[in-house]
Short mmCIF file of C-alpha atoms and ligand atoms in Angstrom, two decimals:
data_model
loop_
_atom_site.label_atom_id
_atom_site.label_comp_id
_atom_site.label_asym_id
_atom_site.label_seq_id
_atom_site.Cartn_x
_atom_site.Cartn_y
_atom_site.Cartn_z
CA UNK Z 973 0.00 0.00 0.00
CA UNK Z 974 1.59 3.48 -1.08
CA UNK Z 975 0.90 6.66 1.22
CA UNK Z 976 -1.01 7.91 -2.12
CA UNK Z 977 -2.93 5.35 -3.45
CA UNK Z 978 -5.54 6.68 -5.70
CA UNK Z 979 -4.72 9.71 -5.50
CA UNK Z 980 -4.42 12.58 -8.20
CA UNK Z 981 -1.54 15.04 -7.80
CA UNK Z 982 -0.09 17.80 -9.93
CA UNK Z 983 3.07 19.44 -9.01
CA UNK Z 984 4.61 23.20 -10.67
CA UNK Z 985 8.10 23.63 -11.10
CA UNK Z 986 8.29 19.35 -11.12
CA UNK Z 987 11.28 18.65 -14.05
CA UNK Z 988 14.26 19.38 -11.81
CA UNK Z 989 14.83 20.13 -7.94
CA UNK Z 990 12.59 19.78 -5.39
CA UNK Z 991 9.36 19.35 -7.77
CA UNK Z 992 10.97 16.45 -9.63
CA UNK Z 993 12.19 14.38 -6.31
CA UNK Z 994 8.65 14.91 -5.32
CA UNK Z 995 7.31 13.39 -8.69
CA UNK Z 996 9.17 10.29 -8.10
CA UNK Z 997 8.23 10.06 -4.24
CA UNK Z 998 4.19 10.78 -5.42
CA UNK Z 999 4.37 8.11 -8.22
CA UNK Z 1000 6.35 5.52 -5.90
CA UNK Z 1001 3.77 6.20 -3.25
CA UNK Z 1002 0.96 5.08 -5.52
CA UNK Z 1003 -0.03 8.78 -7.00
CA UNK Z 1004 -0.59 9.33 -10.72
CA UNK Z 1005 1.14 12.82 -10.82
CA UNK Z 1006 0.94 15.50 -13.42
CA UNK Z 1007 4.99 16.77 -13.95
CA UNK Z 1008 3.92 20.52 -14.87
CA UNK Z 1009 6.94 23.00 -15.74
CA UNK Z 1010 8.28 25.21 -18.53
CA UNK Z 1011 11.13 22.91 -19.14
CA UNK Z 1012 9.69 20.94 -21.62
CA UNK Z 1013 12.15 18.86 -22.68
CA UNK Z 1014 13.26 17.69 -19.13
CA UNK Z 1015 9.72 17.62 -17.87
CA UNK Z 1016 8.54 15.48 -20.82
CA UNK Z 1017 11.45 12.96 -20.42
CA UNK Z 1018 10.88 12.72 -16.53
CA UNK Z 1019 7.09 11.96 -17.12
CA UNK Z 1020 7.58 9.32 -19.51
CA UNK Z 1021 10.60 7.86 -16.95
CA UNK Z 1022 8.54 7.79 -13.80
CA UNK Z 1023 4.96 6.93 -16.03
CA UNK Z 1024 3.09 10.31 -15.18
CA UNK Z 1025 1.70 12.99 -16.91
CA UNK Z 1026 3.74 15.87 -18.42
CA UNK Z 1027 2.12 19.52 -18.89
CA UNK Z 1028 3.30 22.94 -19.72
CA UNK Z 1029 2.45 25.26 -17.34
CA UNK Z 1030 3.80 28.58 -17.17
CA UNK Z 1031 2.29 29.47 -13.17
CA UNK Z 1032 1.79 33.14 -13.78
CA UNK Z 1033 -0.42 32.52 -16.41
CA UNK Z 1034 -4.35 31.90 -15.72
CA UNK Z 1035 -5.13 30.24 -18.99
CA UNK Z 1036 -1.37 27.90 -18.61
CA UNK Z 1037 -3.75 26.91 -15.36
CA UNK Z 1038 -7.15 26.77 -17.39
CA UNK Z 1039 -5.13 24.10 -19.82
CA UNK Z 1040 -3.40 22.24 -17.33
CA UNK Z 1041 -6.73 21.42 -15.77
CA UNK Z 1042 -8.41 20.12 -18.84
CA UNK Z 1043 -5.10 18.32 -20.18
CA UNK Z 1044 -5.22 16.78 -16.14
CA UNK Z 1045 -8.70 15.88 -16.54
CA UNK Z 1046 -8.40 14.23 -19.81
CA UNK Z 1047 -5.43 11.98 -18.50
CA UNK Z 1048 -6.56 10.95 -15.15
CA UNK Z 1049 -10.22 12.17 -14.66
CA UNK Z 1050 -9.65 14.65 -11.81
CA UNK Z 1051 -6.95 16.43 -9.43
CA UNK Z 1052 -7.18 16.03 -5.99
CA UNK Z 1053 -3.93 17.28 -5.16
CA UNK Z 1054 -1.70 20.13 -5.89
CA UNK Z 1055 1.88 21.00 -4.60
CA UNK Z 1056 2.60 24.70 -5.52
CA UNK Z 1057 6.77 24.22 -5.78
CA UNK Z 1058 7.80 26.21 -8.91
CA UNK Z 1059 9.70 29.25 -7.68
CA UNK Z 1060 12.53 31.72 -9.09
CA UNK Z 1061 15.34 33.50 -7.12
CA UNK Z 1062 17.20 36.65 -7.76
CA UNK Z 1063 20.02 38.65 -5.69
CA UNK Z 1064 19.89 41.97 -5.58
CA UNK Z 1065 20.15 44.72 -2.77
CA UNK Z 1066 16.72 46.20 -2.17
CA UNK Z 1067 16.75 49.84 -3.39
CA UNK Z 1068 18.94 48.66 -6.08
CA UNK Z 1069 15.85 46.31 -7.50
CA UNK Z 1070 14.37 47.18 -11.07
CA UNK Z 1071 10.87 46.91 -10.85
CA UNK Z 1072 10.51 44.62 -13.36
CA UNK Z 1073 12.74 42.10 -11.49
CA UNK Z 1074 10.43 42.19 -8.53
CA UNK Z 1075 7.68 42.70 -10.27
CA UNK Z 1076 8.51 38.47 -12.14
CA UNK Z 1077 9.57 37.47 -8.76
CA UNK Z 1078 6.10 38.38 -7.54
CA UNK Z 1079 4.34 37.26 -10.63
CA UNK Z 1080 6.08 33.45 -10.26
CA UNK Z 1081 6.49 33.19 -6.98
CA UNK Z 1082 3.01 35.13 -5.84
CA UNK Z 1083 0.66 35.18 -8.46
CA UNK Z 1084 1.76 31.65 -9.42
CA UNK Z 1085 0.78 30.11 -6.02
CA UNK Z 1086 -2.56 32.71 -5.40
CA UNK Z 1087 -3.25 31.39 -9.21
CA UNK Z 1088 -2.82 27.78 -8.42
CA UNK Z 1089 -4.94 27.92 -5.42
CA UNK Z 1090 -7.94 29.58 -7.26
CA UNK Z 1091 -7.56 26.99 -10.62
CA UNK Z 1092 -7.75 24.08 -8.70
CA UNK Z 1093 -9.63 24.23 -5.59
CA UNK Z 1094 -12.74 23.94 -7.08
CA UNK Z 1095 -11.34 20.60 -8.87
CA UNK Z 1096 -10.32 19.02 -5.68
CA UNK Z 1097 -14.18 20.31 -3.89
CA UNK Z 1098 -15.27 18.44 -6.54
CA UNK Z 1099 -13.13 15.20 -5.74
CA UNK Z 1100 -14.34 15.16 -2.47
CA UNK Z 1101 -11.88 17.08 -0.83
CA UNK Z 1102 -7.74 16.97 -1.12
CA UNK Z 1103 -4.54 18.78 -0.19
CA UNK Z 1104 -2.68 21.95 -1.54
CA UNK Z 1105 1.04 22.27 -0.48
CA UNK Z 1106 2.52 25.37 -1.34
CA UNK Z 1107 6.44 26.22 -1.50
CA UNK Z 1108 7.55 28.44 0.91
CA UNK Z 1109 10.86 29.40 2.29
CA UNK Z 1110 12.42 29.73 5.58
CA UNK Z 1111 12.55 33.74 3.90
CA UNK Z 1112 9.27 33.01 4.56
CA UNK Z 1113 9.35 33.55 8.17
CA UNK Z 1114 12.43 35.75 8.07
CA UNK Z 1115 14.13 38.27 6.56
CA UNK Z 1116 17.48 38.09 4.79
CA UNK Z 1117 19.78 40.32 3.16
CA UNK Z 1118 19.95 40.67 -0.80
CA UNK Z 1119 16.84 38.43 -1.36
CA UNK Z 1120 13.97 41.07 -1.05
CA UNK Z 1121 11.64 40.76 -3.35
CA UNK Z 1122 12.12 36.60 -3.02
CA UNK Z 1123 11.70 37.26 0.56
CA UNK Z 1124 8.39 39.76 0.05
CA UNK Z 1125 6.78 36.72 -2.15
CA UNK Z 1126 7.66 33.87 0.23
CA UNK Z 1127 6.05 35.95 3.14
CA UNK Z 1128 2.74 36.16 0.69
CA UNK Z 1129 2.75 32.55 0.17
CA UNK Z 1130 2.76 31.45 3.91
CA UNK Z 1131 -0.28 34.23 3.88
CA UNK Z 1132 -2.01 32.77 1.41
CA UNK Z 1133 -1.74 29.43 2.33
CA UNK Z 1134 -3.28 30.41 6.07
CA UNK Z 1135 -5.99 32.34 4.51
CA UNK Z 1136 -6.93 29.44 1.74
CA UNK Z 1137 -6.81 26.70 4.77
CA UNK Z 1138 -10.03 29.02 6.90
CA UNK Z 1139 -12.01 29.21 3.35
CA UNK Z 1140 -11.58 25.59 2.06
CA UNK Z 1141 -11.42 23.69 4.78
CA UNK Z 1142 -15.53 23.30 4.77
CA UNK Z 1143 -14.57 21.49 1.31
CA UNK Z 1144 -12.43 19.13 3.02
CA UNK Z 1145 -9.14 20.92 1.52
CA UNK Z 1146 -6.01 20.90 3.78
CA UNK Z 1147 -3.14 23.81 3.06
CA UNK Z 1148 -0.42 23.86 4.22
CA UNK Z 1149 3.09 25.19 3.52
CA UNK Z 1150 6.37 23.70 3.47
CA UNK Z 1151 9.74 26.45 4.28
CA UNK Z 1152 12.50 25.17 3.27
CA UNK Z 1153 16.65 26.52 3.64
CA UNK Z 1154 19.36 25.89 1.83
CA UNK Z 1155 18.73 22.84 -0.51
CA UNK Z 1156 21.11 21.40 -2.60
CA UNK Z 1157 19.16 22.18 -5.93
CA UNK Z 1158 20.09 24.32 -9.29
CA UNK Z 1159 18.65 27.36 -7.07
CA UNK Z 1160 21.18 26.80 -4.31
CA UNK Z 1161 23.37 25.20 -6.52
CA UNK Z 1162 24.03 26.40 -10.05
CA UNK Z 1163 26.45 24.42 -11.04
CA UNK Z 1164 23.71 21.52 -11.42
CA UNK Z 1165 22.97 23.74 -14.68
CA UNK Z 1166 26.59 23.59 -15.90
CA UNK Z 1167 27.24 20.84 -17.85
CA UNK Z 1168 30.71 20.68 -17.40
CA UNK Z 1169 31.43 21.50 -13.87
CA UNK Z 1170 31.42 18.81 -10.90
CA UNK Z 1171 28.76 18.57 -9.02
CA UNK Z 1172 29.81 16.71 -6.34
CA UNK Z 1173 32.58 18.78 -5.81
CA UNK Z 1174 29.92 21.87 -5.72
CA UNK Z 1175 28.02 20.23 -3.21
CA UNK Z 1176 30.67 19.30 -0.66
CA UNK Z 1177 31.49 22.38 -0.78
CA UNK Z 1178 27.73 24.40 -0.10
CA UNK Z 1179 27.78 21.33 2.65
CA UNK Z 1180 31.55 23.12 3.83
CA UNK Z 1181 30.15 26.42 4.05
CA UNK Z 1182 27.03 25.45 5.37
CA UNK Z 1183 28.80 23.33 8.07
CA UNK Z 1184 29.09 26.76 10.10
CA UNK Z 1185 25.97 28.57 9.74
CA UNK Z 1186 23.53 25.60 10.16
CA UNK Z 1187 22.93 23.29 13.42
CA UNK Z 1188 23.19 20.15 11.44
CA UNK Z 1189 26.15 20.85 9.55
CA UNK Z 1190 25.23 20.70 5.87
CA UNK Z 1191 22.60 21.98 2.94
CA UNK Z 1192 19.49 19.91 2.52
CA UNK Z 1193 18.35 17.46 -0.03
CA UNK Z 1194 15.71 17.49 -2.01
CA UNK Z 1195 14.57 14.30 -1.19
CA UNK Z 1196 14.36 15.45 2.25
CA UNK Z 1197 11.89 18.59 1.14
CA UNK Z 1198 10.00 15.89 -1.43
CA UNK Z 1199 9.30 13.63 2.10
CA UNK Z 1200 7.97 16.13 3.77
CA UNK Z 1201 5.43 17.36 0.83
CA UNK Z 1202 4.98 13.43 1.15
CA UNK Z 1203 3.64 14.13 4.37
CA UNK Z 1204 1.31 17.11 4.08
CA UNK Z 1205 -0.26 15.20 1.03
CA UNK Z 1206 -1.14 12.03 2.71
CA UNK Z 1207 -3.11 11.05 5.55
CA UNK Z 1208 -0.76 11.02 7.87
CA UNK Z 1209 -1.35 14.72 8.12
CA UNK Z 1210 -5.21 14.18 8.03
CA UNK Z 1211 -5.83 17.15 11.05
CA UNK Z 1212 -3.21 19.32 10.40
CA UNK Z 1213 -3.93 22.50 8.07
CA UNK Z 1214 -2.88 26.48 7.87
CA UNK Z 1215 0.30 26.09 9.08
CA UNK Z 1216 3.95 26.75 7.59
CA UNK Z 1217 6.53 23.38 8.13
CA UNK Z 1218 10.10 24.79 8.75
CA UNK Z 1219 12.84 22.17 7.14
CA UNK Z 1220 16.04 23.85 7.17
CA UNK Z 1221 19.00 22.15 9.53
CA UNK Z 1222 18.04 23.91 12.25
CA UNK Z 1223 18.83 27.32 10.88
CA UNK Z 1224 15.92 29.28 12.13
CA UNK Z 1225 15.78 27.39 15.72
CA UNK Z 1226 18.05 30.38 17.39
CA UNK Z 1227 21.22 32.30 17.16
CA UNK Z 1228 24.27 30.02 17.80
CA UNK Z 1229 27.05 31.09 19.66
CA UNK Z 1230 29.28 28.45 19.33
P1 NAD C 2453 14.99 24.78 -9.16
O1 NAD C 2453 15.42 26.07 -9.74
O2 NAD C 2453 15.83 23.57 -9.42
O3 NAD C 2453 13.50 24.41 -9.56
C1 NAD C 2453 12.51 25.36 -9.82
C2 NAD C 2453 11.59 24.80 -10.88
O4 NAD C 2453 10.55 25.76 -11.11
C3 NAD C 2453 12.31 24.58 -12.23
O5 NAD C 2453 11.98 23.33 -12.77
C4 NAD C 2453 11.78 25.73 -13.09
O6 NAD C 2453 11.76 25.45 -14.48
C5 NAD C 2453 10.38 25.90 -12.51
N1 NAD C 2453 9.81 27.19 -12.85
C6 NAD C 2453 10.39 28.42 -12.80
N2 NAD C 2453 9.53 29.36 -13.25
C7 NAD C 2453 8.38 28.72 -13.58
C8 NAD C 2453 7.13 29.14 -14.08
N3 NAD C 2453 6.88 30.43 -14.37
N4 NAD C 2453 6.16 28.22 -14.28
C9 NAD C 2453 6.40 26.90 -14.01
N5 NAD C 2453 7.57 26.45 -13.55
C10 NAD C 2453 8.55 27.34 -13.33
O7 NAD C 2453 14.95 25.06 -7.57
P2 NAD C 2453 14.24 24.26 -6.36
O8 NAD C 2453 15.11 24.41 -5.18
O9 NAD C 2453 13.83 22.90 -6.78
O10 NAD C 2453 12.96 25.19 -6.13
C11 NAD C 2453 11.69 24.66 -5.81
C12 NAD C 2453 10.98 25.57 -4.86
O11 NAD C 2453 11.66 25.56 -3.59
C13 NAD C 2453 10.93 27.05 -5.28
O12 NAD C 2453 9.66 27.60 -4.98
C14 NAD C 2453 11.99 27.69 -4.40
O13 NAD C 2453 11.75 29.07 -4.21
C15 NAD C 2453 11.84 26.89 -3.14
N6 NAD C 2453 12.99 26.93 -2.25
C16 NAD C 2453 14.21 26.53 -2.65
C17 NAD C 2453 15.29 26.58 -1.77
C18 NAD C 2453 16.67 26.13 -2.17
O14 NAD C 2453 17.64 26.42 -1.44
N7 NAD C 2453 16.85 25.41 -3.25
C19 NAD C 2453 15.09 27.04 -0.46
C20 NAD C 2453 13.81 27.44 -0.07
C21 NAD C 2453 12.76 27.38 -0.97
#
């Protein structure tokens, strides 16, 4: 028996990272999953790998969402579960910001999520009820220097999610939010996105610096995230909704001293 069974899930952002180690948890836990990105090419060929469903789906677009739905529908009948993950990152000091560059951080990030929330909550009422996760950030619940506008959309997002758990929980809809730190993903980690450097070298060395500034000694993994997303989407989390799920190390617990 898989955690999912029967279940109906479609993940944003799923051909690389987080979104993609979630695919493969989902669809080993019994889910059929819809892989939705804008990476075609690496969302198609992770789809056919794992046996789910690929879409394109740009998030800050309604009618990406309108089409996902239908092309969602048409494969597996109906959605009962979403996992809001697709999420961009740029550095930049605050008053130094374009507009436009917050202005696409808020309309991925932001709009993406708010847009997610309103496209398929009515398709998981009419399931009988499901479970929206949406991808926070320990910038979620703090603040931190250079990411600004990241941070600003991050903060929304835990928002949102506690506002959409009070209105849909009469339709049997859980949300909940997951915040994660450092991972060891193409965000964290662009060297994943270079061909030619190595990437195990990269990582032992985010896991060197973040030895020192996090309690257990090293960046996350995306499996680790994709477990916890596990979590809010199955039953094991059947009475728990509205609420933002720290998974960072330790990070956030308190100032060390040590
Ligand atoms: P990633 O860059 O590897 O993955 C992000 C995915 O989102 C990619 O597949 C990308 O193509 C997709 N995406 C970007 N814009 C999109 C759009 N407009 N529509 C649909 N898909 C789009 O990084 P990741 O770490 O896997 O990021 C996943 C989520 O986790 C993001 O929301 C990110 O903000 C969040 N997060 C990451 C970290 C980290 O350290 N890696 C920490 C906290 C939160």
């Amino acid at each position: 028996m898989g955690k999912l069974d029967g279940r109906v899930v479609l993940i944003t952002g799923a051909a690389r990272g987080q979104g993609e180690q979630e695919a493969r948890l989902f669809v080993e836990e019994g889910a059929r999953v819809v892989v939705a990105d804008v990476l075609d090419d690496q969302g198609e060929a992770l789809a056919k790998e794992i046996g789910a469903h690929y879409v394109h789906l740009d998030v800050s677009r309604e009618d990406d969402w309108s089409a996902a739905v239908r092309s969602a529908r048409g494969a597996y009948g109906r959605i009962d579960g979403l996992v809001n993950n697709a999420g961009i990152l740029r550095f930049n000091e605050l008053v130094d910001t374009p507009l436009a560059e917050f202005m696409q951080i808020v309309q991925v990030n932001q709009v993406g999520v708010f847009l997610g929330i309103k496209t398929l909550a009515p398709e998981l009422a009419a399931a009988g009820g499901g479970t929206i996760v949406n991808t926070a950030s320990y910038t979620g619940l703090t603040g931190m220097a250079y990411v600004g506008a990241y941070a600003a959309t991050k903060h929304a997002i835990v928002g949102l999610t506690r506002v959409a758990a009070l209105e849909l929980a009469a339709k049997r809809i859980r949300v909940n939010a997951v915040c994660p730190g450092a991972v060891d993903t193409a965000m964290s980690n662009p060297a994943q996105l270079d061909p030619g450097a190595n990437t195990e070298e990269a990582s032992q060395a985010l896991d060197e610096l973040y030895r020192k500034l996090v309690p257990l000694g090293r960046i996350g993994r995306p499996e680790e995230v994709a477990r916890l997303a596990l979590f809010l989407t199955g039953e094991d989390s059947s009475y728990i909704t509205g609420q933002p799920f720290v998974i960072d190390g330790g990070w956030l617990a308190g100032v060390s001293v040590l």
